[in-house]
Short mmCIF file of C-alpha atoms in Angstrom, two decimals:
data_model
loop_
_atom_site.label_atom_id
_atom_site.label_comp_id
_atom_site.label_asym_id
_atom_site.label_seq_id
_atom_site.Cartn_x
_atom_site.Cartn_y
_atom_site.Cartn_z
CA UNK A 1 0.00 0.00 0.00
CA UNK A 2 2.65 2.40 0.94
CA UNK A 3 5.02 1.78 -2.63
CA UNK A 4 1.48 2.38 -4.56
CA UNK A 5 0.43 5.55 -2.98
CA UNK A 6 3.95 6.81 -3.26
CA UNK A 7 3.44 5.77 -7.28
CA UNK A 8 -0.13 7.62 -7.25
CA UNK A 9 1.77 10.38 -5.92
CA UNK A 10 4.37 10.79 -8.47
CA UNK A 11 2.02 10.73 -11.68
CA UNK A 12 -0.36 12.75 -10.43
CA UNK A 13 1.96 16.39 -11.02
CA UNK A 14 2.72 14.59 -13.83
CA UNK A 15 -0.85 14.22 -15.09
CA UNK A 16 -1.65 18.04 -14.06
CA UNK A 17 1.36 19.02 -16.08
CA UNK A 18 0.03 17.79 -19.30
CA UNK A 19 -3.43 18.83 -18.69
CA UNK A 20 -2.37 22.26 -18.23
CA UNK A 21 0.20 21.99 -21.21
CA UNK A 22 -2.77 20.56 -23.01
CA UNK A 23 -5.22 23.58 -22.39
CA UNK A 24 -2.41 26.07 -22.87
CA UNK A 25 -1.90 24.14 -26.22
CA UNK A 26 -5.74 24.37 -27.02
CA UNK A 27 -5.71 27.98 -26.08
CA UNK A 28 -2.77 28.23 -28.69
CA UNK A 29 -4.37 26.65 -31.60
CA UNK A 30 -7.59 27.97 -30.84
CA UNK A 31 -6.50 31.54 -31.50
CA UNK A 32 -4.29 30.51 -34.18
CA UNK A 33 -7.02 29.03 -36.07
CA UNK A 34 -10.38 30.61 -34.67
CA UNK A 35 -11.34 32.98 -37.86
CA UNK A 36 -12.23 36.25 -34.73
CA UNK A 37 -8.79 34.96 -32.47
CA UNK A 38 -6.74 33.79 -35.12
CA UNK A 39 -7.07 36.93 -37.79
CA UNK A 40 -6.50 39.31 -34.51
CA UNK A 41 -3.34 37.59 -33.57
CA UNK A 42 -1.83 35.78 -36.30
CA UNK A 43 -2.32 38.84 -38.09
CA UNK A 44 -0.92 40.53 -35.45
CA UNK A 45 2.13 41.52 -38.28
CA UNK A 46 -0.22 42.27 -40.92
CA UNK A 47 -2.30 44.79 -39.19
CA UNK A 48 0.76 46.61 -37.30
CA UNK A 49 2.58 45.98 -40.58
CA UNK A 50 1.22 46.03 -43.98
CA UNK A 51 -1.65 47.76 -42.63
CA UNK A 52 -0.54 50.46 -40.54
CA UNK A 53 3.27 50.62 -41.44
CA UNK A 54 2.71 49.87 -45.14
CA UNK A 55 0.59 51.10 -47.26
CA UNK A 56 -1.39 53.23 -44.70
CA UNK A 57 0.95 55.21 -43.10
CA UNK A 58 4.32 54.69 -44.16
CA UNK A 59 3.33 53.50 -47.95
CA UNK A 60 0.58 55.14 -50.24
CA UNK A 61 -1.25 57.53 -47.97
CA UNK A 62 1.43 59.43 -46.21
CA UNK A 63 5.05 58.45 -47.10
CA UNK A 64 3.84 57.28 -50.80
CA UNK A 65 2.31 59.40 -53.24
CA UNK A 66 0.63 61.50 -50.69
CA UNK A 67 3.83 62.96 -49.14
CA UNK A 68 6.27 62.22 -51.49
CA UNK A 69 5.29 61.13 -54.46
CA UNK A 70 2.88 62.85 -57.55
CA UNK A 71 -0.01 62.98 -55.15
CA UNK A 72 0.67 66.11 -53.46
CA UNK A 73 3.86 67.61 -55.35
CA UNK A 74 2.49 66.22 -58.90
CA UNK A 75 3.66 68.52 -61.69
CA UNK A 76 5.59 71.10 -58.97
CA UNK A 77 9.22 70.23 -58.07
CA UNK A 78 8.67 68.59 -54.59
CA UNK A 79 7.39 65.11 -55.53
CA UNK A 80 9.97 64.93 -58.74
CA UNK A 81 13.14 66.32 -56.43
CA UNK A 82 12.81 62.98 -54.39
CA UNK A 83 12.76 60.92 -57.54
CA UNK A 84 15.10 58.07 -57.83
CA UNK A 85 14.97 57.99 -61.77
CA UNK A 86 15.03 60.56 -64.33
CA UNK A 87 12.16 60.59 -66.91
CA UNK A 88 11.13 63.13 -69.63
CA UNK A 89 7.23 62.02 -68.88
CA UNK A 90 7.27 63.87 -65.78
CA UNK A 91 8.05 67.12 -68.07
CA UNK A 92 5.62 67.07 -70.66
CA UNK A 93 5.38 69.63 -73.57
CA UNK A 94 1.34 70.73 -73.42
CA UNK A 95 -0.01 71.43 -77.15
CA UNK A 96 -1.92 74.71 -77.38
CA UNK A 97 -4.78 76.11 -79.29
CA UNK A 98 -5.72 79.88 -80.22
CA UNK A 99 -7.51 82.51 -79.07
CA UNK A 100 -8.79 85.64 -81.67
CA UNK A 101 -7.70 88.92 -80.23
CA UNK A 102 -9.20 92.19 -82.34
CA UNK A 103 -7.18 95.45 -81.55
CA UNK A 104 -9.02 98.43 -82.42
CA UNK A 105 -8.71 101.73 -82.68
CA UNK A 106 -11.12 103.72 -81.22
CA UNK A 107 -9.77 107.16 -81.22
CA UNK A 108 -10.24 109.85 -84.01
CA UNK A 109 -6.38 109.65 -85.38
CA UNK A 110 -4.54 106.99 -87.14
CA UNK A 111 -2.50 104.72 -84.65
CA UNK A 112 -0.21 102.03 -85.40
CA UNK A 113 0.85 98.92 -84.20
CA UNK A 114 4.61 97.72 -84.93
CA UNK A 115 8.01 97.50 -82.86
CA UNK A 116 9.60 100.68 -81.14
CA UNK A 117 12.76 100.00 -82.83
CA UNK A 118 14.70 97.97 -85.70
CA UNK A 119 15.44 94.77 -85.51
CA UNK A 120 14.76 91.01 -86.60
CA UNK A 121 11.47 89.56 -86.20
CA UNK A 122 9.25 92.28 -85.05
CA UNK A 123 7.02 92.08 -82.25
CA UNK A 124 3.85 90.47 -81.00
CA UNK A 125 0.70 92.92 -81.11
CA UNK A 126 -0.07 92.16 -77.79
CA UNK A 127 1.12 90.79 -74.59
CA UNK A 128 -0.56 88.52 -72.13
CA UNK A 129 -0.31 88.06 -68.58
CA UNK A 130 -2.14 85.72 -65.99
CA UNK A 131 -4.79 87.10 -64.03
CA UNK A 132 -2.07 88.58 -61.38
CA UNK A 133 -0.61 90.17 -64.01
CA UNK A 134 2.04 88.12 -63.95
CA UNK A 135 3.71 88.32 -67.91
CA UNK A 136 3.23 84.73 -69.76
CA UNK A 137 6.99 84.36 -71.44
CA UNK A 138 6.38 83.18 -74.93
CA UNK A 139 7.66 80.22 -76.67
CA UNK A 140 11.04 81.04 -78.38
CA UNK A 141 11.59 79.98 -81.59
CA UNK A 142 13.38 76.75 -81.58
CA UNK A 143 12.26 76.33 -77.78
CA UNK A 144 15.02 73.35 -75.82
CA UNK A 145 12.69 72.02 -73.23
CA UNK A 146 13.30 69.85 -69.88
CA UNK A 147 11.91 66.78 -72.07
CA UNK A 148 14.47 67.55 -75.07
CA UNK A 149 17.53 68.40 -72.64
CA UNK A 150 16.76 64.83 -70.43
CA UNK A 151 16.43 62.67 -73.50
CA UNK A 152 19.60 64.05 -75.36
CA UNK A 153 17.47 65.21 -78.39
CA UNK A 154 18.15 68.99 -78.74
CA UNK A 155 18.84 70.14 -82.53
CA UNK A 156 20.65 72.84 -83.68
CA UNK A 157 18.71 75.90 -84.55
CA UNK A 158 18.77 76.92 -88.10
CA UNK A 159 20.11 79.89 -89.15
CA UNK A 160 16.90 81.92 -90.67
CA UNK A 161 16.90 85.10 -92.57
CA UNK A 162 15.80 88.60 -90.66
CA UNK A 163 12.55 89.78 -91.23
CA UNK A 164 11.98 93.09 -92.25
CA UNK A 165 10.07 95.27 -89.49
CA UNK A 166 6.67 96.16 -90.13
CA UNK A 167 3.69 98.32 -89.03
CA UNK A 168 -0.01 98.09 -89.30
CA UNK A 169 -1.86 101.21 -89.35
CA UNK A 170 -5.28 101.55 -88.13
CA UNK A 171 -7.83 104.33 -89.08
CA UNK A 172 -10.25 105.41 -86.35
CA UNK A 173 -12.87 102.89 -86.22
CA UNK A 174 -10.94 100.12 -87.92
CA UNK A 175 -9.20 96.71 -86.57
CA UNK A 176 -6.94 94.05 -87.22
CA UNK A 177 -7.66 90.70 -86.04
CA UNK A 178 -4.24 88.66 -84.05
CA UNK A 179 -4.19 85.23 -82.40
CA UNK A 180 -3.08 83.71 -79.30
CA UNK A 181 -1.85 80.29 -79.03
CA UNK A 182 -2.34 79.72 -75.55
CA UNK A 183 1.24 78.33 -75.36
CA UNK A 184 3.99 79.81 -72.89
CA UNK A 185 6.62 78.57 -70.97
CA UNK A 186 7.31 77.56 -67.32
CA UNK A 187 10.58 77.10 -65.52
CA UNK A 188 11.29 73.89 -63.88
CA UNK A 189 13.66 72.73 -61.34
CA UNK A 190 15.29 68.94 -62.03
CA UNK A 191 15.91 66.57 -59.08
CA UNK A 192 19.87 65.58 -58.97
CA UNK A 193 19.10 62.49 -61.00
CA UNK A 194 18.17 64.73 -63.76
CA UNK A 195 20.40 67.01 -63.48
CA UNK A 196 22.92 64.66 -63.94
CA UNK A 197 21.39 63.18 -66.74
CA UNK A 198 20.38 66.83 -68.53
CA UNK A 199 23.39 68.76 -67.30
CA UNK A 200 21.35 71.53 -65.70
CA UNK A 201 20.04 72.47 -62.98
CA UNK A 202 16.71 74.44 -64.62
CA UNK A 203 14.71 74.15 -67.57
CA UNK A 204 11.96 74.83 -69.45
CA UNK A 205 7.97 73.38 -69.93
CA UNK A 206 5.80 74.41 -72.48
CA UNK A 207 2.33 74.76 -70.71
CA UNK A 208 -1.02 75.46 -72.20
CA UNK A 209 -3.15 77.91 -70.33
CA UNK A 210 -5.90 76.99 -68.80
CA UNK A 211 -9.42 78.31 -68.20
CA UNK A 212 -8.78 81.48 -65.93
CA UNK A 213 -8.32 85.12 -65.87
CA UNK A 214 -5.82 86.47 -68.24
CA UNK A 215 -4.86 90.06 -69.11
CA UNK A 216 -4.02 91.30 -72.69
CA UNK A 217 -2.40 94.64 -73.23
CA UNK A 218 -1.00 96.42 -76.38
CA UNK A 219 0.99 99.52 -76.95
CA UNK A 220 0.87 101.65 -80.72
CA UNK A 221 1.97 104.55 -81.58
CA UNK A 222 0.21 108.11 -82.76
CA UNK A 223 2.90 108.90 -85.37
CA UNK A 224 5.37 106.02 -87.74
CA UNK A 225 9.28 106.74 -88.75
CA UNK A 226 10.62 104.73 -91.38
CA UNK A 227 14.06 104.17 -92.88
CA UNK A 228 16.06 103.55 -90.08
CA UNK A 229 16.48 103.80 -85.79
CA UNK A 230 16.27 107.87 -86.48
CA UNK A 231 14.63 108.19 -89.77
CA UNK A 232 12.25 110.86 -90.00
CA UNK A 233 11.79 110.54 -94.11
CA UNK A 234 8.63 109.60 -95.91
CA UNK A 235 7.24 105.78 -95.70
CA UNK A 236 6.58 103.56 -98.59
CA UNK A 237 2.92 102.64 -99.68
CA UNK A 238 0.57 101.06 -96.78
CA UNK A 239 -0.17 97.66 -98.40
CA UNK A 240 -3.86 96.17 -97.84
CA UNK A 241 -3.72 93.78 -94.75
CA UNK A 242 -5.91 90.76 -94.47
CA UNK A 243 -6.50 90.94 -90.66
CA UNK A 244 -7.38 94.64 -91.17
CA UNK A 245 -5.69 97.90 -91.59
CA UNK A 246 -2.43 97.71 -94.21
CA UNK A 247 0.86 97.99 -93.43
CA UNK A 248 4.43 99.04 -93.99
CA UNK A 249 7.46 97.32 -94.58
CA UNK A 250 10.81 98.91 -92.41
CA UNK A 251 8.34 101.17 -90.28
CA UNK A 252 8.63 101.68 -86.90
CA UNK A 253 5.89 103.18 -84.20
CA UNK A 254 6.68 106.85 -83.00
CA UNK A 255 5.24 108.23 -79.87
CA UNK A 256 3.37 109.57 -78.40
CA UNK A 257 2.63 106.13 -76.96
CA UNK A 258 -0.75 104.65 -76.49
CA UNK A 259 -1.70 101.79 -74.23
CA UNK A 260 -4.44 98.94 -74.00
CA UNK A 261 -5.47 96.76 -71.23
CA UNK A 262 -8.26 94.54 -70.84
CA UNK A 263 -8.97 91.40 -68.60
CA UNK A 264 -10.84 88.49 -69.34
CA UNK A 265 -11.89 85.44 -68.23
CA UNK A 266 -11.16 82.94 -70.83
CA UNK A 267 -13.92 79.74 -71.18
CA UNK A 268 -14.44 76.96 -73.42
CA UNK A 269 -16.64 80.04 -74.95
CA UNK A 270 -13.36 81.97 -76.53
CA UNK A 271 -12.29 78.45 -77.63
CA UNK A 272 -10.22 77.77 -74.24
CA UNK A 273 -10.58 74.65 -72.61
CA UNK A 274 -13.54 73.13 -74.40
CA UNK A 275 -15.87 74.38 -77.28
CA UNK A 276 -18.51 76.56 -76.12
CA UNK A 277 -20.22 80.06 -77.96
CA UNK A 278 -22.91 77.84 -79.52
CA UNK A 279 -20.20 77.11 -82.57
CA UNK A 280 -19.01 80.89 -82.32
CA UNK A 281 -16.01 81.76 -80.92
CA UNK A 282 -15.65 84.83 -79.08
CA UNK A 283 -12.98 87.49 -79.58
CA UNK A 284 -10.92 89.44 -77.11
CA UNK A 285 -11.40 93.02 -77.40
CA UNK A 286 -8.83 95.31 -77.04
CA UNK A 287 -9.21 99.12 -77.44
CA UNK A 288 -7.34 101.84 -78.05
CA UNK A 289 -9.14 105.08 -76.66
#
């Protein structure tokens, strides 16, 4: 009796031992496969990591493209200055359309429209600036752009001939029709990887405007020289212009001065951003008075 009961005694811790190595183990298996214990726990990694740590908050919505990636910097320099590559897509050239702009003259005097001086090329009618007045820089003949300068493509610019200056005159009550095409230019600042790659640190975008506020202006003249920088003789025949008015080959605008300014919010309805005018598209007016 007393050698059994000593036996009893011995298995008997061992027999709790495993029962409570058995529940502990059912406990274990329970959670791990129990679809409400098992996703908490098991998953334990998943939600602290590709949940909260990943694509949450260190991955798309606030280290990713929110922070910085194209979310919030997009087309500005701050999401392409952390770039790890250097691609011409992220600098794309925007294709423009055109925009009729009428000058008239509504004084009682001739006025005419033309550069201020000789030289090549001339000069635009008119000038257009954003609705801050901020100036819109024009795009240069044979424009390099950030796209050209990080693929390796720029060309040579031909060598072209100068144009002779010229002036359109305007009688009171008459006008000359000009167009805008929308297109201007934008500097850019390249990430090290590009600049590397493009061998500056700056370039240029060609941008299309956008629906918005803009502000034209123009400048003419009251009186035309012609002949030279200080020419005072008598200018050649004022040939018939198809825009309106005629004009006059190596002229140049003499003061006094007169200005234009108007601003104008430019819709699909003057053929920006969309169709719109019921088929007609409207003009911008700009007056001399």
């Amino acid at each position: 009796m007393v050698s059994m009961s000593r036996s009893l005694s011995s298995v008997i811790p061992v027999l709790l031992v495993g029962a409570l190595l058995a529940a502990c183990g059912g406990k274990s298996f329970e959670n791990g496969d129990d679809p409400n214990g098992g996703s908490g726990n098991t998953a334990g990694s998943s939600q602290a990591g590709s949940a909260n740590a990943g694509s949450e908050n260190g991955g798309t919505d606030f280290g990713g493209t929110g922070s910085g990636g194209s979310g919030q910097a997009g087309t500005s320099n701050g999401g392409k200055a952390g770039a790890s590559s250097c691609d011409a897509a992220d600098y794309p050239d925007e294709m423009g359309g055109s925009v009729p702009v009428r000058l008239i003259n509504g004084t009682n005097h001739p006025i005419y429209l033309g550069p201020e001086v000789q030289g090549c090329g001339g000069v635009p009618l008119f000038q257009v600036a954003d609705g801050k007045g901020q100036p819109l820089s024009a795009v240069g003949f044979c424009q390099s752009t950030c796209a050209m300068m990080i693929q390796g493509t720029l060309i040579g610019c031909p060598a072209i001939a100068c144009a002779i200056n010229s002036v359109i005159t305007l009688q009171p009550g008459e006008s000359t029709m000009g167009l805008w095409n929308t297109l201007y230019t934008e500097q850019e600042k390249l990430p090290p990887v590009c600049s590397k790659a493009a061998g500056v640190n700056e370039c240029q975008r060609i941008v299309a405007a956008k629906p918005g506020d803009y502000i034209f202006s123009a400048q003419a003249g009251s009186n035309m020289t012609c002949g030279g920088p200080t020419a005072t003789g008598t200018c050649g025949s004022c040939d018939a212009n198809g825009n309106g008015g005629c004009v006059t080959y190596g002229a140049v605008i003499a003061g006094p001065l007169l200005n234009a300014k108007v601003e104008v919010m430019l819709d699909g309805s003057y053929g920006l951003g969309g169709p719109g005018g019921g088929g007609m598209v409207r003009e911008v007016m700009l007056e001399f008075k």
